[in-house]
């Protein structure tokens, strides 16, 4: 495998523009198809086959069908912010307009108004209505939930705070995007200081983001043929970014190390791909197998989330072995580590000044209780042999 990846690295180095064009074209195609097809995320069942609790629930649902808690239910909660009680004529008209729109939607069997449910608070400022579906809670798709969300503008525009709850799965994509955005910024700062280069810092993040984009679009397409919970997008985001950045760093670090040893850039790329590239493949394969193995648990939502995560890891590996070498080739000497950003390099020197080298070389053997040489430390080694330690 090492030789094959080495040859791949050499080919990509010589055909960098073609490689980038192919990768971007495939990415654009997948994104276009996914956007056109749309997503249909759904909740997934937390069934535990043959368990005593599952058998008990089956008996209850059979004998007391009217209490079947597996059916999807959304509670629409209202709170007046316009100075009037919810029982006022204006507020009642807006609430009824919203509930009428929801009642006419597909799979909605009934809508229980606040009056019917006697759900008003003591001050008449807060109440809720219930929307009942003819589907199980895990089968109420994100599309159906989004139809309800769109109608909330009717009451919100009238200054009635309107929120949703219930036993269906609500999308967490918005929260996930915010968290991942903060993570990307922090990762960029850390990498910029570590490598003393803004270009090198951005490369693993670019690779990870593109890989994540493709994997998310693939998962979106699969939601049309599989029951995939919306929460899987958060797992794909975490896994895709984490391993995407990590695997790209494998290639970049080894490439820069080979350059430091005096190799030409193309030979350095071949060496990086034949060594670090193998590590990327095996590391990615291990994670993919571990994620996909969740299928054997026979718990629907875990199985589908595992498959989605495995897809994210696969495209992270693919981007690290194709896009990263191609961009390294195009950027030339600017990413070899021979030209460093002066400001960032000063931070790197400050971070590494003293450090482990100071501990190893200045602490007496008797204090450590062990010999430095026996651990393979060479206190006389120059920074050329330890490039991570600043002079």
Short mmCIF file of C-alpha atoms in Angstrom, two decimals:
data_model
loop_
_atom_site.label_atom_id
_atom_site.label_comp_id
_atom_site.label_asym_id
_atom_site.label_seq_id
_atom_site.Cartn_x
_atom_site.Cartn_y
_atom_site.Cartn_z
CA UNK A 1 0.00 0.00 0.00
CA UNK A 2 2.86 2.36 0.80
CA UNK A 3 4.28 2.11 -2.72
CA UNK A 4 0.85 2.67 -4.28
CA UNK A 5 0.24 5.76 -2.17
CA UNK A 6 3.74 6.98 -2.99
CA UNK A 7 3.00 6.72 -6.71
CA UNK A 8 -0.34 8.45 -6.13
CA UNK A 9 1.46 11.27 -4.33
CA UNK A 10 3.90 11.67 -7.22
CA UNK A 11 1.08 11.75 -9.77
CA UNK A 12 -0.93 14.29 -7.76
CA UNK A 13 2.19 16.45 -7.33
CA UNK A 14 2.64 16.54 -11.13
CA UNK A 15 -1.07 17.05 -11.84
CA UNK A 16 -2.07 19.29 -8.95
CA UNK A 17 -4.42 21.55 -10.91
CA UNK A 18 -6.23 18.61 -12.48
CA UNK A 19 -6.63 16.95 -9.09
CA UNK A 20 -8.07 20.07 -7.49
CA UNK A 21 -10.42 20.56 -10.45
CA UNK A 22 -11.70 16.98 -10.18
CA UNK A 23 -12.19 17.22 -6.41
CA UNK A 24 -14.04 20.54 -6.62
CA UNK A 25 -16.18 19.33 -9.54
CA UNK A 26 -17.27 16.22 -7.65
CA UNK A 27 -17.93 18.31 -4.54
CA UNK A 28 -20.07 20.77 -6.50
CA UNK A 29 -21.96 17.94 -8.19
CA UNK A 30 -22.78 16.20 -4.91
CA UNK A 31 -23.86 19.46 -3.26
CA UNK A 32 -26.03 20.38 -6.24
CA UNK A 33 -27.79 17.00 -6.32
CA UNK A 34 -28.33 17.03 -2.55
CA UNK A 35 -29.80 20.53 -2.54
CA UNK A 36 -32.08 19.65 -5.47
CA UNK A 37 -33.22 16.41 -3.86
CA UNK A 38 -33.61 17.89 -0.39
CA UNK A 39 -33.34 16.25 3.01
CA UNK A 40 -35.91 14.27 4.95
CA UNK A 41 -34.37 13.83 8.40
CA UNK A 42 -36.46 11.93 10.90
CA UNK A 43 -36.27 10.66 14.41
CA UNK A 44 -35.11 7.08 14.81
CA UNK A 45 -36.66 4.49 17.06
CA UNK A 46 -35.14 3.72 20.45
CA UNK A 47 -36.50 0.19 20.32
CA UNK A 48 -34.65 -2.55 22.18
CA UNK A 49 -35.83 -5.77 20.50
CA UNK A 50 -36.86 -8.64 22.81
CA UNK A 51 -36.26 -6.58 25.96
CA UNK A 52 -38.81 -6.84 28.80
CA UNK A 53 -39.58 -3.13 28.66
CA UNK A 54 -40.28 -3.31 24.93
CA UNK A 55 -42.61 -6.30 25.44
CA UNK A 56 -44.44 -4.44 28.20
CA UNK A 57 -44.92 -1.38 25.98
CA UNK A 58 -46.26 -3.58 23.17
CA UNK A 59 -48.83 -5.14 25.51
CA UNK A 60 -49.92 -1.72 26.82
CA UNK A 61 -50.29 -0.30 23.33
CA UNK A 62 -52.33 -3.31 22.30
CA UNK A 63 -54.67 -3.31 25.31
CA UNK A 64 -54.88 0.47 25.74
CA UNK A 65 -54.55 1.78 22.22
CA UNK A 66 -55.83 5.20 23.24
CA UNK A 67 -52.72 5.69 25.36
CA UNK A 68 -50.29 4.82 22.61
CA UNK A 69 -47.36 7.10 23.45
CA UNK A 70 -45.47 6.11 20.31
CA UNK A 71 -47.53 8.46 18.12
CA UNK A 72 -45.94 11.76 17.23
CA UNK A 73 -47.07 14.80 19.19
CA UNK A 74 -46.00 18.43 18.98
CA UNK A 75 -46.92 20.93 21.64
CA UNK A 76 -47.16 24.53 20.44
CA UNK A 77 -46.53 26.79 23.43
CA UNK A 78 -47.83 30.39 23.37
CA UNK A 79 -46.83 33.32 25.58
CA UNK A 80 -48.28 36.78 25.10
CA UNK A 81 -45.78 39.61 24.77
CA UNK A 82 -48.15 42.22 23.37
CA UNK A 83 -49.76 43.26 26.68
CA UNK A 84 -52.98 41.33 26.09
CA UNK A 85 -54.14 38.02 27.50
CA UNK A 86 -54.12 35.06 25.16
CA UNK A 87 -57.89 34.92 25.59
CA UNK A 88 -58.31 38.36 23.98
CA UNK A 89 -60.08 38.47 20.64
CA UNK A 90 -57.01 39.53 18.63
CA UNK A 91 -54.76 36.89 20.14
CA UNK A 92 -57.43 34.20 19.81
CA UNK A 93 -57.84 34.98 16.10
CA UNK A 94 -54.10 34.66 15.49
CA UNK A 95 -53.81 31.42 17.47
CA UNK A 96 -56.81 29.92 15.70
CA UNK A 97 -55.39 30.94 12.30
CA UNK A 98 -52.14 29.15 13.12
CA UNK A 99 -53.91 26.01 14.37
CA UNK A 100 -56.12 25.89 11.27
CA UNK A 101 -53.04 25.95 9.04
CA UNK A 102 -51.44 23.16 11.04
CA UNK A 103 -54.65 21.09 11.07
CA UNK A 104 -54.65 20.94 7.28
CA UNK A 105 -51.19 19.43 7.02
CA UNK A 106 -50.50 15.86 5.99
CA UNK A 107 -50.44 13.19 8.74
CA UNK A 108 -52.02 15.53 11.31
CA UNK A 109 -54.99 13.70 12.86
CA UNK A 110 -56.10 16.33 15.34
CA UNK A 111 -55.22 19.63 16.97
CA UNK A 112 -56.19 20.16 20.61
CA UNK A 113 -56.71 23.86 21.30
CA UNK A 114 -55.80 25.55 24.61
CA UNK A 115 -59.53 25.83 25.42
CA UNK A 116 -60.11 22.11 24.94
CA UNK A 117 -57.01 21.14 26.93
CA UNK A 118 -57.63 23.79 29.66
CA UNK A 119 -53.96 24.67 29.31
CA UNK A 120 -54.07 28.38 30.15
CA UNK A 121 -51.89 29.65 32.98
CA UNK A 122 -53.46 31.53 35.90
CA UNK A 123 -52.64 34.93 34.37
CA UNK A 124 -53.86 33.87 30.89
CA UNK A 125 -50.50 34.83 29.41
CA UNK A 126 -49.31 31.31 28.62
CA UNK A 127 -50.94 28.24 27.09
CA UNK A 128 -50.27 25.36 24.75
CA UNK A 129 -51.96 23.41 21.97
CA UNK A 130 -51.24 19.81 20.96
CA UNK A 131 -50.76 18.55 17.40
CA UNK A 132 -51.26 14.80 17.03
CA UNK A 133 -49.90 12.75 14.11
CA UNK A 134 -50.93 9.39 12.71
CA UNK A 135 -47.23 8.42 12.55
CA UNK A 136 -44.88 7.17 15.22
CA UNK A 137 -42.79 9.91 16.76
CA UNK A 138 -39.61 8.69 15.04
CA UNK A 139 -41.37 8.75 11.64
CA UNK A 140 -42.40 12.41 11.81
CA UNK A 141 -39.87 13.84 9.41
CA UNK A 142 -37.99 17.12 9.51
CA UNK A 143 -39.98 18.22 6.47
CA UNK A 144 -43.26 17.91 8.37
CA UNK A 145 -41.83 19.66 11.42
CA UNK A 146 -40.52 22.48 9.25
CA UNK A 147 -44.02 23.00 7.83
CA UNK A 148 -45.22 23.68 11.37
CA UNK A 149 -42.25 25.97 12.05
CA UNK A 150 -43.06 28.09 9.01
CA UNK A 151 -46.60 28.72 10.28
CA UNK A 152 -45.30 30.06 13.60
CA UNK A 153 -44.73 33.42 11.93
CA UNK A 154 -48.50 34.00 12.14
CA UNK A 155 -48.46 34.37 15.92
CA UNK A 156 -44.90 35.60 16.28
CA UNK A 157 -45.66 38.59 14.06
CA UNK A 158 -48.47 39.41 16.51
CA UNK A 159 -45.93 39.49 19.36
CA UNK A 160 -46.96 36.11 20.73
CA UNK A 161 -43.86 34.10 21.58
CA UNK A 162 -44.40 30.68 20.04
CA UNK A 163 -42.17 27.65 20.64
CA UNK A 164 -42.32 23.92 19.94
CA UNK A 165 -41.80 20.85 22.08
CA UNK A 166 -42.95 17.24 21.98
CA UNK A 167 -41.77 13.69 21.45
CA UNK A 168 -40.61 14.19 17.87
CA UNK A 169 -37.01 14.94 16.91
CA UNK A 170 -36.28 18.61 16.37
CA UNK A 171 -33.24 19.59 14.31
CA UNK A 172 -30.06 20.61 16.16
CA UNK A 173 -28.22 21.75 13.04
CA UNK A 174 -28.27 25.43 14.00
CA UNK A 175 -26.64 24.82 17.40
CA UNK A 176 -24.15 22.41 15.86
CA UNK A 177 -23.08 24.95 13.25
CA UNK A 178 -22.35 27.56 15.92
CA UNK A 179 -20.27 25.15 17.98
CA UNK A 180 -18.31 23.93 14.98
CA UNK A 181 -17.67 27.50 13.84
CA UNK A 182 -16.07 28.37 17.17
CA UNK A 183 -14.02 25.17 17.01
CA UNK A 184 -12.72 26.01 13.54
CA UNK A 185 -11.59 29.48 14.65
CA UNK A 186 -9.76 28.10 17.68
CA UNK A 187 -8.15 25.35 15.57
CA UNK A 188 -6.94 27.91 13.03
CA UNK A 189 -5.30 30.06 15.71
CA UNK A 190 -3.57 27.07 17.31
CA UNK A 191 -2.33 25.74 13.96
CA UNK A 192 -1.13 29.18 12.85
CA UNK A 193 1.02 29.54 15.97
CA UNK A 194 2.25 25.94 15.79
CA UNK A 195 3.35 26.10 12.15
CA UNK A 196 4.16 29.85 12.11
CA UNK A 197 2.26 30.05 8.84
CA UNK A 198 -1.24 31.26 8.00
CA UNK A 199 -1.28 29.21 4.79
CA UNK A 200 -0.34 25.93 6.45
CA UNK A 201 -2.84 26.57 9.23
CA UNK A 202 -5.67 26.99 6.75
CA UNK A 203 -4.90 23.92 4.63
CA UNK A 204 -6.02 21.15 7.04
CA UNK A 205 -9.13 23.16 7.92
CA UNK A 206 -9.99 23.65 4.24
CA UNK A 207 -9.56 19.94 3.60
CA UNK A 208 -11.72 19.02 6.61
CA UNK A 209 -14.48 21.49 5.71
CA UNK A 210 -14.72 20.28 2.09
CA UNK A 211 -14.76 16.67 3.24
CA UNK A 212 -17.46 17.52 5.77
CA UNK A 213 -19.52 19.32 3.11
CA UNK A 214 -19.49 16.29 0.81
CA UNK A 215 -20.27 13.83 3.59
CA UNK A 216 -23.15 15.97 4.88
CA UNK A 217 -24.63 16.14 1.39
CA UNK A 218 -24.34 12.35 1.04
CA UNK A 219 -26.11 11.92 4.38
CA UNK A 220 -28.82 14.34 3.21
CA UNK A 221 -29.39 12.21 0.13
CA UNK A 222 -29.57 9.05 2.23
CA UNK A 223 -32.32 10.55 4.39
CA UNK A 224 -34.63 10.06 1.41
CA UNK A 225 -34.15 6.28 1.48
CA UNK A 226 -33.23 5.66 5.14
CA UNK A 227 -34.57 6.82 8.50
CA UNK A 228 -31.68 9.00 9.68
CA UNK A 229 -32.18 11.22 12.75
CA UNK A 230 -31.40 14.91 12.45
CA UNK A 231 -29.02 14.57 15.41
CA UNK A 232 -26.68 12.55 13.17
CA UNK A 233 -25.60 15.81 11.50
CA UNK A 234 -23.95 16.89 14.76
CA UNK A 235 -22.01 13.61 14.98
CA UNK A 236 -20.92 13.83 11.34
CA UNK A 237 -19.78 17.40 11.96
CA UNK A 238 -17.70 16.47 15.01
CA UNK A 239 -16.15 13.39 13.44
CA UNK A 240 -15.59 14.98 10.03
CA UNK A 241 -13.82 18.07 11.35
CA UNK A 242 -11.79 16.24 13.99
CA UNK A 243 -10.36 13.47 11.82
CA UNK A 244 -10.23 15.70 8.73
CA UNK A 245 -7.89 18.17 10.40
CA UNK A 246 -5.93 15.38 12.08
CA UNK A 247 -5.35 13.33 8.92
CA UNK A 248 -4.37 16.38 6.87
CA UNK A 249 -1.81 17.25 9.55
CA UNK A 250 -0.29 13.78 9.18
CA UNK A 251 0.48 14.46 5.54
CA UNK A 252 1.58 18.08 6.00
CA UNK A 253 3.89 17.37 8.94
CA UNK A 254 5.60 14.45 7.24
CA UNK A 255 6.00 16.44 4.01
CA UNK A 256 7.67 19.31 5.86
CA UNK A 257 9.87 16.87 7.74
CA UNK A 258 11.07 15.27 4.50
CA UNK A 259 11.78 18.74 3.07
CA UNK A 260 13.85 19.54 6.19
CA UNK A 261 15.93 16.42 5.52
CA UNK A 262 16.94 17.87 2.15
CA UNK A 263 14.65 16.06 -0.27
CA UNK A 264 13.17 17.65 -3.35
CA UNK A 265 9.52 18.57 -3.02
CA UNK A 266 8.19 15.80 -5.27
CA UNK A 267 10.26 13.13 -3.52
CA UNK A 268 9.20 14.53 -0.17
CA UNK A 269 5.56 14.18 -1.23
CA UNK A 270 6.10 10.58 -2.30
CA UNK A 271 7.75 9.80 1.02
CA UNK A 272 4.97 11.52 2.97
CA UNK A 273 2.24 9.65 1.13
CA UNK A 274 3.97 6.28 1.43
CA UNK A 275 4.39 6.67 5.20
CA UNK A 276 1.92 9.13 6.72
CA UNK A 277 -0.57 8.26 3.98
CA UNK A 278 -0.62 4.64 5.13
CA UNK A 279 -1.27 5.81 8.69
CA UNK A 280 -4.18 7.91 7.46
CA UNK A 281 -5.73 4.96 5.61
CA UNK A 282 -5.46 2.55 8.52
CA UNK A 283 -6.56 5.11 11.11
CA UNK A 284 -9.56 6.06 8.99
CA UNK A 285 -10.46 2.43 8.30
CA UNK A 286 -10.35 1.64 12.01
CA UNK A 287 -12.71 4.49 12.88
CA UNK A 288 -15.08 3.64 10.01
CA UNK A 289 -15.31 0.00 11.08
CA UNK A 290 -15.92 1.04 14.69
CA UNK A 291 -18.70 3.44 13.68
CA UNK A 292 -20.35 1.04 11.22
CA UNK A 293 -20.19 -1.75 13.81
CA UNK A 294 -22.89 0.06 15.78
CA UNK A 295 -25.33 -1.63 13.39
CA UNK A 296 -24.94 -4.90 15.32
CA UNK A 297 -26.57 -3.25 18.38
CA UNK A 298 -29.88 -3.31 16.47
CA UNK A 299 -30.87 0.09 17.83
CA UNK A 300 -32.06 2.11 14.87
CA UNK A 301 -30.86 5.57 15.77
CA UNK A 302 -27.40 4.34 16.83
CA UNK A 303 -27.04 2.28 13.65
CA UNK A 304 -27.90 5.15 11.32
CA UNK A 305 -25.73 7.61 13.25
CA UNK A 306 -22.82 5.16 13.02
CA UNK A 307 -23.23 4.83 9.26
CA UNK A 308 -23.42 8.62 8.88
CA UNK A 309 -20.26 9.08 10.97
CA UNK A 310 -18.42 6.44 8.90
CA UNK A 311 -19.31 8.37 5.74
CA UNK A 312 -17.86 11.53 7.29
CA UNK A 313 -14.59 9.77 8.13
CA UNK A 314 -14.34 8.24 4.65
CA UNK A 315 -14.46 11.62 2.91
CA UNK A 316 -12.04 13.09 5.45
CA UNK A 317 -9.53 10.38 4.45
CA UNK A 318 -10.23 10.95 0.76
CA UNK A 319 -9.63 14.70 0.97
CA UNK A 320 -6.43 14.23 2.98
CA UNK A 321 -4.99 11.90 0.34
CA UNK A 322 -5.99 13.97 -2.72
CA UNK A 323 -6.71 17.63 -2.05
CA UNK A 324 -3.97 18.18 0.55
CA UNK A 325 -1.05 16.91 -1.63
CA UNK A 326 -2.36 18.88 -4.60
CA UNK A 327 -2.52 22.17 -2.69
CA UNK A 328 0.90 21.54 -1.13
CA UNK A 329 2.27 21.15 -4.64
CA UNK A 330 0.73 24.41 -5.88
CA UNK A 331 1.84 26.46 -2.88
CA UNK A 332 5.46 25.50 -3.43
CA UNK A 333 8.08 26.90 -1.05
CA UNK A 334 5.51 28.81 0.99
CA UNK A 335 4.44 25.68 2.91
CA UNK A 336 7.76 23.89 3.28
CA UNK A 337 8.59 25.55 6.60
CA UNK A 338 11.61 27.38 5.18
CA UNK A 339 9.79 30.71 5.16
CA UNK A 340 7.94 31.47 8.38
CA UNK A 341 5.69 34.31 9.42
CA UNK A 342 7.85 36.44 11.72
CA UNK A 343 5.08 37.37 14.13
CA UNK A 344 3.72 33.81 14.44
CA UNK A 345 7.23 32.40 14.68
CA UNK A 346 7.94 34.67 17.65
CA UNK A 347 4.90 33.18 19.40
CA UNK A 348 6.12 29.67 18.59
CA UNK A 349 9.55 30.46 20.05
CA UNK A 350 7.98 31.87 23.17
CA UNK A 351 5.84 28.75 23.54
CA UNK A 352 8.76 26.33 23.17
CA UNK A 353 11.44 28.27 25.03
CA UNK A 354 12.88 26.00 27.71
CA UNK A 355 10.09 23.40 27.76
CA UNK A 356 10.96 19.71 27.81
CA UNK A 357 14.48 20.39 26.57
CA UNK A 358 15.18 22.46 29.66
CA UNK A 359 13.78 19.75 31.92
CA UNK A 360 15.80 16.99 30.28
CA UNK A 361 19.09 18.82 30.17
CA UNK A 362 19.07 20.82 33.39
CA UNK A 363 17.52 18.36 35.85
CA UNK A 364 20.11 16.08 37.49
CA UNK A 365 19.84 12.35 36.87
CA UNK A 366 19.36 11.61 40.54
CA UNK A 367 16.28 13.88 40.71
CA UNK A 368 14.65 12.11 37.80
CA UNK A 369 15.68 8.72 39.05
CA UNK A 370 16.51 7.61 35.50
CA UNK A 371 19.19 8.26 32.94
CA UNK A 372 18.45 10.70 30.15
CA UNK A 373 20.40 8.67 27.62
CA UNK A 374 18.51 5.53 28.43
CA UNK A 375 15.27 7.28 27.39
CA UNK A 376 16.82 8.26 24.08
CA UNK A 377 17.20 11.93 24.97
CA UNK A 378 20.29 13.69 23.67
CA UNK A 379 20.89 16.92 25.58
CA UNK A 380 23.53 17.97 23.07
CA UNK A 381 21.22 17.58 20.09
CA UNK A 382 20.79 20.70 18.04
CA UNK A 383 17.42 22.01 16.93
CA UNK A 384 18.07 20.66 13.42
CA UNK A 385 17.43 17.20 14.87
CA UNK A 386 14.59 18.48 17.02
CA UNK A 387 12.84 21.00 14.72
CA UNK A 388 9.97 21.45 17.14
CA UNK A 389 12.31 23.05 19.71
CA UNK A 390 13.22 26.68 19.06
CA UNK A 391 16.83 27.73 19.44
#
